[in-house]
Amino acid sequence: MTERIVLAYSGGLDTSVAIGWIGEATGAEVIAVAVDVGQGGESLETIRQRALGCGAVEAYVADAGDEFANEYCMPTLKANALYQGHYPLVSAISRPVIVKHLVKAAREFGATTVAHGCTGKGNDQVRFEVGIQTLGPDLKCIAPVRDLALTRDKAIAFAEEKGLPIETTKKNPYSIDQNVWGRAVETGYLEDIWNAPTKDIYDYTATPEFPPAPEEVTISFEAGVPVAIDGVRVTPLQAIKELNRRAGAQGVGRIDVVEDRLVGIKSREIYEAPGAMALITAHKHLEDITIEREQARFKATVGQRWAELVYDGQWFSPLKRSLDAFIEDTQRYVTGDIRMVLHGGQAIVNGRRSDTSLYDFDLATYDTGDTFDQSMARGFIELWGMSAKVASGRDIRVAGK
Ligand code: ARG
């Protein structure tokens, strides 16, 4: 029986060529797998037809928008996950959901190998292959760009020679990856890290220098998940989409960073994640009033570690799963409304309310009639400073000898 390979298929030039390229190099039949994670653009049907037109024996397409939003974006939101304090893991969280579908398709069509279009220099090859190893330990992995010398110019030549139904002339100097959680742009002119990004790089966000009038939005959360916007019930996917549109129009969520890749390279990346950044900001502010201080401090550390694990391709690892359980537990009371103003590239919270809030007006107020007994503070401070005071006494004693 001819061997079968499932290929993570985007519909673009490189993976379209990869179908025939893999076929010629290995003699295997190729099944194209396209997963909609809210990247916009062409319909799944158009992509399916192109895959078949490029020589795939089967095309598996999955409309995974809700799955991605519910099972991947929401955990990222609950963790307030920002890799290196900046990056909301846009590409990193899309790989595991694609992996799930690749493994599913491999089972359905009896494939022994999984192929992806990543280069040998990035994080995504690691995320795909570690994910495959975990969910389908018997499956082999192959990356035509990395393992079968499929370079860009060879891809163009191959597509033209075979008359593949794909455009080879459109020249985009950037490498772009996008989904509903955000958009990542790299390479080209951006590789000089002193170069400011030009306007044409952005798609999800408008220039914040010329913002429309400020817009106010109220986001309601239940147990850490957005459930309504301005009082209208939404699914997580709808919440992200609506905020992509509204926060994007105000230029919210532009990020320009040099980040540490897992493979040891520092790389420049431009992200735009208007919905994700607006949601994370709102969610964090709701946590500020609903999560107890020590739990909140520890959660910040856990969220950072969670972001590193996910960035590093460990989505399906035991530690990530354990941290998920902790984070989920912290979300029990993260229910309430956050009001914020979107304007000039910023999402600024200006109101919060929650039935499960820990904010106690009577304790906090400086007006007369507060319930806080200030006389307790003196003794508390005395004891709080005691161990440092004893140590400093020792320092003086030793220095004096
Ligand atoms: N640097 C990001 C990451 O590793 C995004 C990579 C996505 N690829 C791209 N072509 N921009 O998660």
Short mmCIF file of N, CA and C in Angstrom, two decimals, residues 40-199:
data_model
loop_
_atom_site.label_atom_id
_atom_site.label_comp_id
_atom_site.label_asym_id
_atom_site.label_seq_id
_atom_site.Cartn_x
_atom_site.Cartn_y
_atom_site.Cartn_z
N GLY A 40 -9.16 34.34 8.81
CA GLY A 40 -9.79 35.16 7.76
C GLY A 40 -9.29 34.74 6.39
N GLY A 41 -9.53 35.57 5.40
CA GLY A 41 -9.07 35.25 4.05
C GLY A 41 -10.01 34.28 3.36
N GLU A 42 -9.42 33.35 2.62
CA GLU A 42 -10.21 32.47 1.75
C GLU A 42 -11.08 31.48 2.53
N SER A 43 -12.14 31.01 1.87
CA SER A 43 -13.01 30.03 2.51
C SER A 43 -12.32 28.67 2.50
N LEU A 44 -12.78 27.82 3.44
CA LEU A 44 -12.20 26.47 3.51
C LEU A 44 -12.45 25.70 2.22
N GLU A 45 -13.57 25.98 1.56
CA GLU A 45 -13.89 25.27 0.32
C GLU A 45 -12.89 25.64 -0.79
N THR A 46 -12.56 26.94 -0.89
CA THR A 46 -11.56 27.39 -1.86
C THR A 46 -10.22 26.70 -1.60
N ILE A 47 -9.87 26.63 -0.32
CA ILE A 47 -8.58 26.02 0.05
C ILE A 47 -8.59 24.53 -0.26
N ARG A 48 -9.73 23.89 0.01
CA ARG A 48 -9.87 22.46 -0.29
C ARG A 48 -9.67 22.20 -1.79
N GLN A 49 -10.33 23.01 -2.60
CA GLN A 49 -10.23 22.82 -4.05
C GLN A 49 -8.79 23.02 -4.54
N ARG A 50 -8.11 24.03 -3.96
CA ARG A 50 -6.73 24.27 -4.38
C ARG A 50 -5.85 23.08 -4.01
N ALA A 51 -6.06 22.54 -2.81
CA ALA A 51 -5.25 21.40 -2.37
C ALA A 51 -5.41 20.24 -3.35
N LEU A 52 -6.65 19.98 -3.74
CA LEU A 52 -6.90 18.88 -4.67
C LEU A 52 -6.29 19.20 -6.03
N GLY A 53 -6.39 20.49 -6.43
CA GLY A 53 -5.81 20.94 -7.70
C GLY A 53 -4.29 20.82 -7.72
N CYS A 54 -3.69 20.86 -6.53
CA CYS A 54 -2.23 20.76 -6.44
C CYS A 54 -1.78 19.31 -6.26
N GLY A 55 -2.72 18.38 -6.27
CA GLY A 55 -2.34 16.98 -6.26
C GLY A 55 -2.60 16.22 -4.98
N ALA A 56 -3.27 16.84 -4.02
CA ALA A 56 -3.59 16.09 -2.80
C ALA A 56 -4.63 15.02 -3.13
N VAL A 57 -4.50 13.83 -2.52
CA VAL A 57 -5.48 12.78 -2.80
C VAL A 57 -6.76 12.99 -2.00
N GLU A 58 -6.62 13.68 -0.87
CA GLU A 58 -7.79 14.02 -0.06
C GLU A 58 -7.52 15.39 0.56
N ALA A 59 -8.60 16.09 0.91
CA ALA A 59 -8.44 17.34 1.66
C ALA A 59 -9.34 17.28 2.88
N TYR A 60 -8.74 17.51 4.03
CA TYR A 60 -9.48 17.52 5.31
C TYR A 60 -9.52 18.97 5.75
N VAL A 61 -10.72 19.53 5.88
CA VAL A 61 -10.81 20.91 6.35
C VAL A 61 -11.61 20.94 7.65
N ALA A 62 -11.15 21.78 8.59
CA ALA A 62 -11.82 21.86 9.89
C ALA A 62 -12.12 23.30 10.24
N ASP A 63 -13.38 23.56 10.55
CA ASP A 63 -13.76 24.88 11.01
C ASP A 63 -13.58 24.89 12.52
N ALA A 64 -12.40 25.31 12.97
CA ALA A 64 -12.05 25.16 14.39
C ALA A 64 -12.08 26.48 15.15
N GLY A 65 -12.81 27.46 14.63
CA GLY A 65 -12.85 28.79 15.27
C GLY A 65 -13.29 28.74 16.72
N ASP A 66 -14.40 28.07 16.99
CA ASP A 66 -14.90 28.01 18.37
C ASP A 66 -14.00 27.15 19.24
N GLU A 67 -13.56 26.04 18.68
CA GLU A 67 -12.64 25.16 19.42
C GLU A 67 -11.39 25.94 19.84
N PHE A 68 -10.83 26.68 18.89
CA PHE A 68 -9.63 27.47 19.17
C PHE A 68 -9.90 28.54 20.24
N ALA A 69 -11.01 29.25 20.08
CA ALA A 69 -11.33 30.31 21.04
C ALA A 69 -11.58 29.74 22.43
N ASN A 70 -12.38 28.66 22.50
CA ASN A 70 -12.76 28.11 23.81
C ASN A 70 -11.61 27.40 24.52
N GLU A 71 -10.89 26.58 23.77
CA GLU A 71 -9.94 25.67 24.42
C GLU A 71 -8.49 26.16 24.40
N TYR A 72 -8.22 27.19 23.61
CA TYR A 72 -6.84 27.67 23.49
C TYR A 72 -6.71 29.15 23.87
N CYS A 73 -7.60 29.99 23.32
CA CYS A 73 -7.53 31.42 23.66
C CYS A 73 -7.98 31.67 25.09
N MET A 74 -9.03 31.00 25.53
CA MET A 74 -9.54 31.25 26.89
C MET A 74 -8.54 30.86 27.98
N PRO A 75 -7.88 29.70 27.88
CA PRO A 75 -6.83 29.42 28.87
C PRO A 75 -5.71 30.46 28.85
N THR A 76 -5.41 30.98 27.67
CA THR A 76 -4.36 32.01 27.57
C THR A 76 -4.82 33.29 28.28
N LEU A 77 -6.10 33.60 28.13
CA LEU A 77 -6.68 34.76 28.81
C LEU A 77 -6.68 34.55 30.32
N LYS A 78 -7.11 33.38 30.76
CA LYS A 78 -7.16 33.11 32.20
C LYS A 78 -5.77 33.22 32.82
N ALA A 79 -4.75 32.86 32.04
CA ALA A 79 -3.37 32.94 32.54
C ALA A 79 -2.80 34.35 32.39
N ASN A 80 -3.52 35.25 31.73
CA ASN A 80 -2.97 36.57 31.33
C ASN A 80 -1.61 36.36 30.68
N ALA A 81 -1.52 35.37 29.82
CA ALA A 81 -0.20 34.93 29.35
C ALA A 81 0.41 35.89 28.33
N LEU A 82 1.55 36.43 28.71
CA LEU A 82 2.33 37.29 27.82
C LEU A 82 3.78 36.83 27.89
N TYR A 83 4.25 36.17 26.85
CA TYR A 83 5.64 35.70 26.84
C TYR A 83 6.59 36.90 26.88
N GLN A 84 7.56 36.84 27.75
CA GLN A 84 8.50 37.94 28.00
C GLN A 84 7.77 39.25 28.30
N GLY A 85 6.58 39.13 28.86
CA GLY A 85 5.83 40.31 29.25
C GLY A 85 5.15 41.04 28.12
N HIS A 86 5.28 40.53 26.89
CA HIS A 86 4.74 41.26 25.74
C HIS A 86 3.80 40.47 24.84
N TYR A 87 4.19 39.22 24.53
CA TYR A 87 3.60 38.50 23.39
C TYR A 87 2.48 37.55 23.82
N PRO A 88 1.25 37.80 23.36
CA PRO A 88 0.13 36.96 23.80
C PRO A 88 0.03 35.59 23.11
N LEU A 89 1.15 35.07 22.63
CA LEU A 89 1.25 33.67 22.20
C LEU A 89 0.39 33.29 20.98
N VAL A 90 0.12 34.28 20.16
CA VAL A 90 -0.73 34.11 18.98
C VAL A 90 -0.46 32.82 18.19
N SER A 91 0.77 32.67 17.69
CA SER A 91 1.10 31.49 16.89
C SER A 91 1.26 30.26 17.77
N ALA A 92 1.83 30.46 18.95
CA ALA A 92 2.14 29.35 19.85
C ALA A 92 0.89 28.54 20.22
N ILE A 93 -0.25 29.22 20.41
CA ILE A 93 -1.45 28.48 20.82
C ILE A 93 -2.21 27.89 19.63
N SER A 94 -1.89 28.33 18.43
CA SER A 94 -2.59 27.76 17.27
C SER A 94 -2.01 26.41 16.86
N ARG A 95 -0.74 26.19 17.16
CA ARG A 95 -0.10 24.92 16.73
C ARG A 95 -0.74 23.71 17.38
N PRO A 96 -0.97 23.73 18.70
CA PRO A 96 -1.59 22.53 19.30
C PRO A 96 -2.96 22.18 18.72
N VAL A 97 -3.78 23.17 18.38
CA VAL A 97 -5.09 22.82 17.83
C VAL A 97 -4.93 22.25 16.42
N ILE A 98 -3.97 22.78 15.67
CA ILE A 98 -3.70 22.22 14.34
C ILE A 98 -3.18 20.79 14.47
N VAL A 99 -2.30 20.59 15.46
CA VAL A 99 -1.77 19.25 15.71
C VAL A 99 -2.89 18.25 15.98
N LYS A 100 -3.85 18.65 16.80
CA LYS A 100 -4.98 17.75 17.10
C LYS A 100 -5.66 17.29 15.82
N HIS A 101 -5.89 18.24 14.91
CA HIS A 101 -6.57 17.89 13.67
C HIS A 101 -5.67 17.08 12.74
N LEU A 102 -4.38 17.36 12.76
CA LEU A 102 -3.45 16.57 11.95
C LEU A 102 -3.48 15.10 12.38
N VAL A 103 -3.46 14.90 13.69
CA VAL A 103 -3.46 13.53 14.21
C VAL A 103 -4.79 12.85 13.89
N LYS A 104 -5.89 13.61 14.03
CA LYS A 104 -7.21 13.08 13.71
C LYS A 104 -7.28 12.66 12.23
N ALA A 105 -6.76 13.55 11.37
CA ALA A 105 -6.78 13.26 9.94
C ALA A 105 -5.88 12.07 9.61
N ALA A 106 -4.74 11.98 10.29
CA ALA A 106 -3.83 10.85 10.05
C ALA A 106 -4.53 9.54 10.36
N ARG A 107 -5.29 9.52 11.46
CA ARG A 107 -6.04 8.31 11.84
C ARG A 107 -7.11 8.00 10.81
N GLU A 108 -7.84 9.05 10.43
CA GLU A 108 -8.97 8.87 9.50
C GLU A 108 -8.51 8.33 8.15
N PHE A 109 -7.38 8.82 7.67
CA PHE A 109 -6.93 8.47 6.32
C PHE A 109 -5.77 7.47 6.31
N GLY A 110 -5.44 6.94 7.46
CA GLY A 110 -4.40 5.91 7.54
C GLY A 110 -3.02 6.41 7.14
N ALA A 111 -2.67 7.63 7.60
CA ALA A 111 -1.33 8.16 7.30
C ALA A 111 -0.34 7.75 8.38
N THR A 112 0.92 7.66 7.98
CA THR A 112 1.97 7.26 8.92
C THR A 112 2.85 8.44 9.30
N THR A 113 2.71 9.53 8.53
CA THR A 113 3.63 10.66 8.69
C THR A 113 2.85 11.97 8.65
N VAL A 114 3.38 12.94 9.40
CA VAL A 114 2.78 14.28 9.41
C VAL A 114 3.81 15.26 8.86
N ALA A 115 3.37 16.15 7.97
CA ALA A 115 4.29 17.14 7.41
C ALA A 115 3.80 18.54 7.72
N HIS A 116 4.75 19.47 7.91
CA HIS A 116 4.39 20.87 8.13
C HIS A 116 5.36 21.75 7.36
N GLY A 117 4.99 23.00 7.16
CA GLY A 117 5.77 23.89 6.30
C GLY A 117 6.78 24.77 7.02
N CYS A 118 7.15 24.42 8.26
CA CYS A 118 8.04 25.30 9.01
C CYS A 118 9.49 25.17 8.56
N THR A 119 10.25 26.22 8.83
CA THR A 119 11.69 26.18 8.57
C THR A 119 12.38 25.54 9.77
N GLY A 120 13.69 25.39 9.67
CA GLY A 120 14.44 24.78 10.76
C GLY A 120 14.94 25.78 11.78
N LYS A 121 14.48 27.04 11.67
CA LYS A 121 15.03 28.08 12.56
C LYS A 121 14.05 28.60 13.60
N GLY A 122 12.80 28.15 13.50
CA GLY A 122 11.78 28.77 14.35
C GLY A 122 11.24 27.88 15.45
N ASN A 123 10.28 28.42 16.17
CA ASN A 123 9.63 27.71 17.26
C ASN A 123 8.56 26.75 16.77
N ASP A 124 7.95 27.09 15.64
CA ASP A 124 6.76 26.35 15.23
C ASP A 124 7.06 24.89 14.87
N GLN A 125 8.24 24.62 14.30
CA GLN A 125 8.62 23.23 14.02
C GLN A 125 8.62 22.42 15.32
N VAL A 126 9.10 23.04 16.39
CA VAL A 126 9.17 22.36 17.68
C VAL A 126 7.76 22.10 18.20
N ARG A 127 6.90 23.12 18.10
CA ARG A 127 5.53 22.98 18.61
C ARG A 127 4.78 21.89 17.85
N PHE A 128 4.92 21.87 16.52
CA PHE A 128 4.25 20.83 15.74
C PHE A 128 4.76 19.45 16.14
N GLU A 129 6.07 19.30 16.14
CA GLU A 129 6.62 17.95 16.28
C GLU A 129 6.52 17.42 17.70
N VAL A 130 6.69 18.30 18.69
CA VAL A 130 6.51 17.85 20.07
C VAL A 130 5.04 17.47 20.29
N GLY A 131 4.15 18.27 19.71
CA GLY A 131 2.72 17.96 19.81
C GLY A 131 2.39 16.63 19.16
N ILE A 132 2.92 16.39 17.97
CA ILE A 132 2.68 15.13 17.26
C ILE A 132 3.24 13.95 18.06
N GLN A 133 4.46 14.12 18.56
CA GLN A 133 5.07 13.05 19.36
C GLN A 133 4.20 12.67 20.55
N THR A 134 3.54 13.69 21.12
CA THR A 134 2.72 13.44 22.31
C THR A 134 1.38 12.80 21.97
N LEU A 135 0.71 13.35 20.94
CA LEU A 135 -0.63 12.85 20.62
C LEU A 135 -0.63 11.64 19.69
N GLY A 136 0.45 11.52 18.92
CA GLY A 136 0.53 10.39 17.99
C GLY A 136 1.94 9.85 17.96
N PRO A 137 2.35 9.19 19.04
CA PRO A 137 3.76 8.77 19.20
C PRO A 137 4.25 7.87 18.07
N ASP A 138 3.32 7.20 17.38
CA ASP A 138 3.73 6.30 16.30
C ASP A 138 3.93 7.06 14.98
N LEU A 139 3.53 8.32 14.92
CA LEU A 139 3.61 9.07 13.67
C LEU A 139 5.01 9.67 13.48
N LYS A 140 5.45 9.69 12.22
CA LYS A 140 6.73 10.34 11.91
C LYS A 140 6.46 11.77 11.47
N CYS A 141 7.50 12.62 11.53
CA CYS A 141 7.33 14.01 11.11
C CYS A 141 8.31 14.35 10.01
N ILE A 142 7.84 15.18 9.10
CA ILE A 142 8.73 15.64 8.04
C ILE A 142 8.40 17.10 7.72
N ALA A 143 9.43 17.89 7.46
CA ALA A 143 9.24 19.31 7.14
C ALA A 143 9.94 19.59 5.80
N PRO A 144 9.17 19.67 4.69
CA PRO A 144 9.78 19.80 3.37
C PRO A 144 10.73 20.99 3.23
N VAL A 145 10.41 22.11 3.86
CA VAL A 145 11.29 23.28 3.75
C VAL A 145 12.63 22.97 4.43
N ARG A 146 12.55 22.32 5.57
CA ARG A 146 13.74 22.02 6.36
C ARG A 146 14.45 20.75 5.89
N ASP A 147 13.66 19.70 5.59
CA ASP A 147 14.24 18.37 5.33
C ASP A 147 14.37 18.01 3.85
N LEU A 148 13.57 18.68 2.99
CA LEU A 148 13.59 18.31 1.57
C LEU A 148 14.01 19.49 0.69
N ALA A 149 14.70 20.46 1.30
CA ALA A 149 15.29 21.60 0.56
C ALA A 149 14.29 22.35 -0.32
N LEU A 150 13.10 22.53 0.20
CA LEU A 150 12.10 23.28 -0.57
C LEU A 150 12.25 24.77 -0.26
N THR A 151 13.09 25.45 -1.04
CA THR A 151 13.29 26.89 -0.82
C THR A 151 12.23 27.68 -1.57
N ARG A 152 12.16 28.96 -1.29
CA ARG A 152 11.15 29.84 -1.89
C ARG A 152 11.28 29.87 -3.43
N ASP A 153 12.49 30.06 -3.93
CA ASP A 153 12.63 30.16 -5.40
C ASP A 153 12.33 28.82 -6.07
N LYS A 154 12.70 27.72 -5.41
CA LYS A 154 12.36 26.40 -5.96
C LYS A 154 10.85 26.20 -5.97
N ALA A 155 10.20 26.73 -4.93
CA ALA A 155 8.74 26.60 -4.85
C ALA A 155 8.08 27.33 -6.01
N ILE A 156 8.54 28.53 -6.30
CA ILE A 156 7.97 29.31 -7.40
C ILE A 156 8.20 28.59 -8.73
N ALA A 157 9.44 28.12 -8.94
CA ALA A 157 9.77 27.42 -10.18
C ALA A 157 8.90 26.16 -10.33
N PHE A 158 8.73 25.42 -9.24
CA PHE A 158 7.94 24.18 -9.26
C PHE A 158 6.48 24.48 -9.61
N ALA A 159 5.93 25.52 -8.97
CA ALA A 159 4.52 25.88 -9.21
C ALA A 159 4.32 26.27 -10.67
N GLU A 160 5.27 27.02 -11.23
CA GLU A 160 5.13 27.47 -12.62
C GLU A 160 5.29 26.30 -13.60
N GLU A 161 6.29 25.48 -13.32
CA GLU A 161 6.55 24.32 -14.19
C GLU A 161 5.34 23.37 -14.24
N LYS A 162 4.71 23.14 -13.07
CA LYS A 162 3.59 22.20 -13.01
C LYS A 162 2.25 22.89 -13.28
N GLY A 163 2.29 24.21 -13.43
CA GLY A 163 1.03 24.94 -13.65
C GLY A 163 0.06 24.79 -12.50
N LEU A 164 0.57 24.87 -11.27
CA LEU A 164 -0.30 24.72 -10.10
C LEU A 164 -1.25 25.92 -9.97
N PRO A 165 -2.47 25.67 -9.51
CA PRO A 165 -3.45 26.76 -9.38
C PRO A 165 -3.15 27.68 -8.20
N ILE A 166 -1.99 28.31 -8.23
CA ILE A 166 -1.61 29.20 -7.13
C ILE A 166 -0.79 30.36 -7.68
N GLU A 167 -1.02 31.54 -7.11
CA GLU A 167 -0.32 32.72 -7.58
C GLU A 167 1.13 32.70 -7.10
N THR A 168 2.06 32.95 -8.02
CA THR A 168 3.48 32.94 -7.64
C THR A 168 4.09 34.32 -7.74
N THR A 169 3.32 35.26 -8.26
CA THR A 169 3.90 36.59 -8.53
C THR A 169 3.77 37.53 -7.33
N LYS A 170 2.72 37.35 -6.54
CA LYS A 170 2.51 38.29 -5.44
C LYS A 170 3.69 38.22 -4.50
N LYS A 171 4.38 39.34 -4.38
CA LYS A 171 5.58 39.32 -3.55
C LYS A 171 5.34 39.99 -2.22
N ASN A 172 5.28 39.19 -1.18
CA ASN A 172 5.16 39.76 0.15
C ASN A 172 6.50 39.53 0.85
N PRO A 173 7.17 40.63 1.20
CA PRO A 173 8.50 40.46 1.81
C PRO A 173 8.43 39.93 3.25
N TYR A 174 7.23 39.84 3.81
CA TYR A 174 7.12 39.44 5.21
C TYR A 174 6.61 38.01 5.37
N SER A 175 6.99 37.44 6.50
CA SER A 175 6.43 36.15 6.88
C SER A 175 5.33 36.43 7.89
N ILE A 176 4.12 36.03 7.54
CA ILE A 176 2.96 36.40 8.36
C ILE A 176 2.23 35.15 8.86
N ASP A 177 1.86 35.17 10.13
CA ASP A 177 1.00 34.12 10.66
C ASP A 177 -0.13 34.80 11.41
N GLN A 178 -1.36 34.42 11.13
CA GLN A 178 -2.47 35.08 11.81
C GLN A 178 -3.60 34.15 12.14
N ASN A 179 -4.31 34.52 13.19
CA ASN A 179 -5.54 33.81 13.59
C ASN A 179 -6.37 34.80 14.39
N VAL A 180 -7.46 34.33 14.97
CA VAL A 180 -8.36 35.28 15.63
C VAL A 180 -7.71 35.92 16.87
N TRP A 181 -6.72 35.27 17.45
CA TRP A 181 -6.08 35.82 18.66
C TRP A 181 -5.07 36.92 18.31
N GLY A 182 -4.65 36.98 17.04
CA GLY A 182 -3.71 38.04 16.65
C GLY A 182 -2.96 37.72 15.39
N ARG A 183 -1.94 38.53 15.14
CA ARG A 183 -1.23 38.45 13.87
C ARG A 183 0.26 38.69 14.15
N ALA A 184 1.10 37.90 13.50
CA ALA A 184 2.55 38.01 13.70
C ALA A 184 3.21 38.29 12.35
N VAL A 185 4.09 39.28 12.32
CA VAL A 185 4.76 39.64 11.08
C VAL A 185 6.26 39.70 11.33
N GLU A 186 7.02 39.02 10.49
CA GLU A 186 8.48 39.09 10.65
C GLU A 186 9.20 39.06 9.31
N THR A 187 10.50 39.16 9.38
CA THR A 187 11.46 39.15 8.26
C THR A 187 11.45 40.42 7.41
N GLY A 188 12.23 40.37 6.36
CA GLY A 188 12.38 41.52 5.46
C GLY A 188 13.05 42.69 6.15
N TYR A 189 12.51 43.83 5.88
CA TYR A 189 13.00 45.11 6.38
C TYR A 189 13.02 45.18 7.91
N LEU A 190 12.18 44.33 8.55
CA LEU A 190 12.08 44.34 10.01
C LEU A 190 13.28 43.69 10.68
N GLU A 191 14.11 42.98 9.88
CA GLU A 191 15.25 42.29 10.49
C GLU A 191 16.33 43.27 10.95
N ASP A 192 16.31 44.51 10.42
CA ASP A 192 17.12 45.57 11.02
C ASP A 192 16.29 46.13 12.16
N ILE A 193 16.72 45.82 13.39
CA ILE A 193 15.85 46.10 14.54
C ILE A 193 15.77 47.58 14.89
N TRP A 194 16.51 48.41 14.16
CA TRP A 194 16.38 49.87 14.33
C TRP A 194 15.28 50.41 13.40
N ASN A 195 14.92 49.66 12.38
CA ASN A 195 13.87 50.10 11.45
C ASN A 195 12.51 50.07 12.11
N ALA A 196 11.82 51.19 12.02
CA ALA A 196 10.44 51.22 12.53
C ALA A 196 9.54 50.53 11.51
N PRO A 197 8.53 49.81 11.99
CA PRO A 197 7.61 49.17 11.03
C PRO A 197 6.86 50.22 10.22
N THR A 198 6.69 49.93 8.94
CA THR A 198 5.93 50.84 8.09
C THR A 198 4.44 50.50 8.19
N LYS A 199 3.61 51.42 7.75
CA LYS A 199 2.15 51.27 7.91
C LYS A 199 1.59 50.01 7.26
#
